[in-house]
Amino acid sequence: MKHIYTGLILAAALTLGACASNTAGISVSSLGETRVDSNSFARDIAVENVDARRVGDLIQGSALIVSKTSSDMRVQYKFTWYDASGFTIEDEATSWKSVKLHGKQQLQVSAVAPNAQVVKFDVYVRETYSY
């Protein structure tokens, strides 16, 4: 009986391990600061032309996601908004958005701040894996 439980636990661990994915990516702030969490991902994807503009009393942020590889890739991006004190604003309400980039494709992404207290933002891009 002990061998059955051990086998089930091992099978569950292997199954869960196969579903785990590397979620490290690239973050670029509206102030021009870049953070690379995965050098291998940064060889395939770049985040460029991060810009902001006012839409009424809100900030609209945009960025260009650039594929540097000839293969298709599925990536996710997320905007994180900050107030003047550096605190995140409504971070849990902001979801990851998934897009498929074809080889050498460039895709502009944008989002509007959730409220007028936002003064800056980060855009984070990471690779996703579909099993």
PDB file of C-alpha atoms in Angstrom:
ATOM      1  CA  MET A   1       0.000   0.000   0.000  1.00  0.00           C
ATOM      2  CA  LYS A   2       2.892   2.343   0.809  1.00  0.00           C
ATOM      3  CA  HIS A   3       4.283   1.867  -2.726  1.00  0.00           C
ATOM      4  CA  ILE A   4       0.941   2.891  -4.252  1.00  0.00           C
ATOM      5  CA  TYR A   5       0.858   6.142  -2.260  1.00  0.00           C
ATOM      6  CA  THR A   6       4.491   6.847  -3.101  1.00  0.00           C
ATOM      7  CA  GLY A   7       3.757   6.219  -6.773  1.00  0.00           C
ATOM      8  CA  LEU A   8       0.741   8.535  -6.713  1.00  0.00           C
ATOM      9  CA  ILE A   9       2.695  11.298  -4.998  1.00  0.00           C
ATOM     10  CA  LEU A  10       5.545  10.945  -7.498  1.00  0.00           C
ATOM     11  CA  ALA A  11       3.129  11.007 -10.453  1.00  0.00           C
ATOM     12  CA  ALA A  12       1.411  14.118  -9.068  1.00  0.00           C
ATOM     13  CA  ALA A  13       4.752  15.878  -8.542  1.00  0.00           C
ATOM     14  CA  LEU A  14       5.876  15.093 -12.081  1.00  0.00           C
ATOM     15  CA  THR A  15       2.583  16.263 -13.529  1.00  0.00           C
ATOM     16  CA  LEU A  16       2.673  19.540 -11.623  1.00  0.00           C
ATOM     17  CA  GLY A  17       6.315  20.056 -12.493  1.00  0.00           C
ATOM     18  CA  ALA A  18       5.544  19.659 -16.191  1.00  0.00           C
ATOM     19  CA  CYS A  19       2.938  22.436 -15.936  1.00  0.00           C
ATOM     20  CA  ALA A  20       5.274  24.872 -14.220  1.00  0.00           C
ATOM     21  CA  SER A  21       6.631  27.496 -16.543  1.00  0.00           C
ATOM     22  CA  ASN A  22       9.352  30.067 -16.375  1.00  0.00           C
ATOM     23  CA  THR A  23       7.509  33.332 -15.880  1.00  0.00           C
ATOM     24  CA  ALA A  24      10.573  35.579 -15.877  1.00  0.00           C
ATOM     25  CA  GLY A  25      10.612  38.245 -18.546  1.00  0.00           C
ATOM     26  CA  ILE A  26      11.361  41.890 -19.260  1.00  0.00           C
ATOM     27  CA  SER A  27      10.054  44.975 -17.465  1.00  0.00           C
ATOM     28  CA  VAL A  28      10.350  48.527 -18.780  1.00  0.00           C
ATOM     29  CA  SER A  29       9.136  51.555 -16.849  1.00  0.00           C
ATOM     30  CA  SER A  30       7.647  54.750 -18.212  1.00  0.00           C
ATOM     31  CA  LEU A  31      10.779  56.434 -16.786  1.00  0.00           C
ATOM     32  CA  GLY A  32      12.987  54.350 -19.121  1.00  0.00           C
ATOM     33  CA  GLU A  33      14.314  51.840 -16.584  1.00  0.00           C
ATOM     34  CA  THR A  34      14.674  48.283 -17.910  1.00  0.00           C
ATOM     35  CA  ARG A  35      14.875  45.080 -15.879  1.00  0.00           C
ATOM     36  CA  VAL A  36      15.686  41.751 -17.533  1.00  0.00           C
ATOM     37  CA  ASP A  37      14.766  38.671 -15.484  1.00  0.00           C
ATOM     38  CA  SER A  38      15.486  36.175 -18.269  1.00  0.00           C
ATOM     39  CA  ASN A  39      18.424  36.693 -20.610  1.00  0.00           C
ATOM     40  CA  SER A  40      17.265  33.883 -22.915  1.00  0.00           C
ATOM     41  CA  PHE A  41      13.836  35.529 -23.258  1.00  0.00           C
ATOM     42  CA  ALA A  42      15.501  38.914 -23.886  1.00  0.00           C
ATOM     43  CA  ARG A  43      17.363  37.378 -26.840  1.00  0.00           C
ATOM     44  CA  ASP A  44      13.979  36.637 -28.456  1.00  0.00           C
ATOM     45  CA  ILE A  45      11.829  39.588 -27.340  1.00  0.00           C
ATOM     46  CA  ALA A  46      12.416  43.305 -26.831  1.00  0.00           C
ATOM     47  CA  VAL A  47      10.192  45.970 -25.298  1.00  0.00           C
ATOM     48  CA  GLU A  48      10.730  49.331 -26.970  1.00  0.00           C
ATOM     49  CA  ASN A  49       9.146  52.753 -27.425  1.00  0.00           C
ATOM     50  CA  VAL A  50       7.523  52.866 -23.988  1.00  0.00           C
ATOM     51  CA  ASP A  51       5.531  56.076 -23.965  1.00  0.00           C
ATOM     52  CA  ALA A  52       2.734  57.831 -22.099  1.00  0.00           C
ATOM     53  CA  ARG A  53       0.148  60.449 -22.929  1.00  0.00           C
ATOM     54  CA  ARG A  54      -2.741  62.121 -21.157  1.00  0.00           C
ATOM     55  CA  VAL A  55      -6.285  61.089 -22.036  1.00  0.00           C
ATOM     56  CA  GLY A  56      -8.395  63.536 -20.049  1.00  0.00           C
ATOM     57  CA  ASP A  57      -7.101  63.220 -16.487  1.00  0.00           C
ATOM     58  CA  LEU A  58      -5.764  59.665 -17.014  1.00  0.00           C
ATOM     59  CA  ILE A  59      -2.467  58.342 -18.351  1.00  0.00           C
ATOM     60  CA  GLN A  60      -2.451  56.017 -21.341  1.00  0.00           C
ATOM     61  CA  GLY A  61       0.692  53.914 -21.572  1.00  0.00           C
ATOM     62  CA  SER A  62       1.967  52.128 -24.651  1.00  0.00           C
ATOM     63  CA  ALA A  63       4.881  49.900 -25.589  1.00  0.00           C
ATOM     64  CA  LEU A  64       6.125  48.055 -28.642  1.00  0.00           C
ATOM     65  CA  ILE A  65       6.773  44.326 -28.187  1.00  0.00           C
ATOM     66  CA  VAL A  66       9.301  43.192 -30.778  1.00  0.00           C
ATOM     67  CA  SER A  67       9.994  39.596 -31.756  1.00  0.00           C
ATOM     68  CA  LYS A  68      13.661  39.082 -32.610  1.00  0.00           C
ATOM     69  CA  THR A  69      13.179  35.451 -33.649  1.00  0.00           C
ATOM     70  CA  SER A  70      11.718  33.912 -36.793  1.00  0.00           C
ATOM     71  CA  SER A  71       9.515  31.535 -34.768  1.00  0.00           C
ATOM     72  CA  ASP A  72       6.048  32.198 -33.409  1.00  0.00           C
ATOM     73  CA  MET A  73       5.919  32.945 -29.690  1.00  0.00           C
ATOM     74  CA  ARG A  74       3.085  33.356 -27.223  1.00  0.00           C
ATOM     75  CA  VAL A  75       3.738  36.088 -24.676  1.00  0.00           C
ATOM     76  CA  GLN A  76       1.809  37.837 -21.941  1.00  0.00           C
ATOM     77  CA  TYR A  77       2.020  41.484 -20.969  1.00  0.00           C
ATOM     78  CA  LYS A  78       0.754  43.475 -18.026  1.00  0.00           C
ATOM     79  CA  PHE A  79       0.753  47.140 -17.099  1.00  0.00           C
ATOM     80  CA  THR A  80       1.398  48.013 -13.447  1.00  0.00           C
ATOM     81  CA  TRP A  81       0.405  51.497 -12.332  1.00  0.00           C
ATOM     82  CA  TYR A  82       2.036  53.578  -9.555  1.00  0.00           C
ATOM     83  CA  ASP A  83       1.080  56.692  -7.605  1.00  0.00           C
ATOM     84  CA  ALA A  84       3.446  59.547  -6.711  1.00  0.00           C
ATOM     85  CA  SER A  85       4.669  57.661  -3.622  1.00  0.00           C
ATOM     86  CA  GLY A  86       5.590  54.570  -5.658  1.00  0.00           C
ATOM     87  CA  PHE A  87       2.690  52.429  -4.434  1.00  0.00           C
ATOM     88  CA  THR A  88       0.881  50.193  -6.899  1.00  0.00           C
ATOM     89  CA  ILE A  89      -2.658  51.139  -7.794  1.00  0.00           C
ATOM     90  CA  GLU A  90      -5.271  48.416  -8.333  1.00  0.00           C
ATOM     91  CA  ASP A  91      -2.557  45.871  -9.168  1.00  0.00           C
ATOM     92  CA  GLU A  92      -4.745  42.855  -8.406  1.00  0.00           C
ATOM     93  CA  ALA A  93      -7.427  44.154 -10.785  1.00  0.00           C
ATOM     94  CA  THR A  94      -4.994  44.270 -13.706  1.00  0.00           C
ATOM     95  CA  SER A  95      -4.762  40.979 -15.562  1.00  0.00           C
ATOM     96  CA  TRP A  96      -2.161  39.478 -17.870  1.00  0.00           C
ATOM     97  CA  LYS A  97      -3.065  39.692 -21.554  1.00  0.00           C
ATOM     98  CA  SER A  98      -1.912  36.956 -23.898  1.00  0.00           C
ATOM     99  CA  VAL A  99      -0.847  37.564 -27.505  1.00  0.00           C
ATOM    100  CA  LYS A 100       0.791  35.478 -30.202  1.00  0.00           C
ATOM    101  CA  LEU A 101       3.731  37.065 -31.983  1.00  0.00           C
ATOM    102  CA  HIS A 102       4.672  35.723 -35.371  1.00  0.00           C
ATOM    103  CA  GLY A 103       8.318  35.682 -36.407  1.00  0.00           C
ATOM    104  CA  LYS A 104       9.868  39.173 -36.399  1.00  0.00           C
ATOM    105  CA  GLN A 105       6.481  40.753 -35.663  1.00  0.00           C
ATOM    106  CA  GLN A 106       6.155  44.043 -33.798  1.00  0.00           C
ATOM    107  CA  LEU A 107       3.015  44.661 -31.751  1.00  0.00           C
ATOM    108  CA  GLN A 108       2.016  47.876 -30.030  1.00  0.00           C
ATOM    109  CA  VAL A 109       0.147  47.347 -26.760  1.00  0.00           C
ATOM    110  CA  SER A 110      -1.522  49.987 -24.635  1.00  0.00           C
ATOM    111  CA  ALA A 111      -3.635  50.466 -21.530  1.00  0.00           C
ATOM    112  CA  VAL A 112      -5.284  53.314 -19.665  1.00  0.00           C
ATOM    113  CA  ALA A 113      -4.564  53.978 -15.991  1.00  0.00           C
ATOM    114  CA  PRO A 114      -7.355  52.993 -13.591  1.00  0.00           C
ATOM    115  CA  ASN A 115      -7.533  56.445 -11.978  1.00  0.00           C
ATOM    116  CA  ALA A 116      -6.057  59.943 -11.944  1.00  0.00           C
ATOM    117  CA  GLN A 117      -3.591  59.241  -9.100  1.00  0.00           C
ATOM    118  CA  VAL A 118      -1.313  57.319 -11.489  1.00  0.00           C
ATOM    119  CA  VAL A 119       1.938  59.104 -12.335  1.00  0.00           C
ATOM    120  CA  LYS A 120       4.022  56.268 -13.807  1.00  0.00           C
ATOM    121  CA  PHE A 121       3.808  52.650 -14.933  1.00  0.00           C
ATOM    122  CA  ASP A 122       5.752  49.522 -15.808  1.00  0.00           C
ATOM    123  CA  VAL A 123       4.966  47.181 -18.660  1.00  0.00           C
ATOM    124  CA  TYR A 124       6.067  43.596 -18.074  1.00  0.00           C
ATOM    125  CA  VAL A 125       6.341  40.979 -20.821  1.00  0.00           C
ATOM    126  CA  ARG A 126       6.875  37.257 -20.210  1.00  0.00           C
ATOM    127  CA  GLU A 127       6.765  34.117 -22.291  1.00  0.00           C
ATOM    128  CA  THR A 128       3.868  31.711 -21.888  1.00  0.00           C
ATOM    129  CA  TYR A 129       3.850  28.047 -22.630  1.00  0.00           C
ATOM    130  CA  SER A 130       0.833  26.092 -23.817  1.00  0.00           C
ATOM    131  CA  TYR A 131       0.733  22.391 -23.099  1.00  0.00           C
TER     132      TYR A 131
END
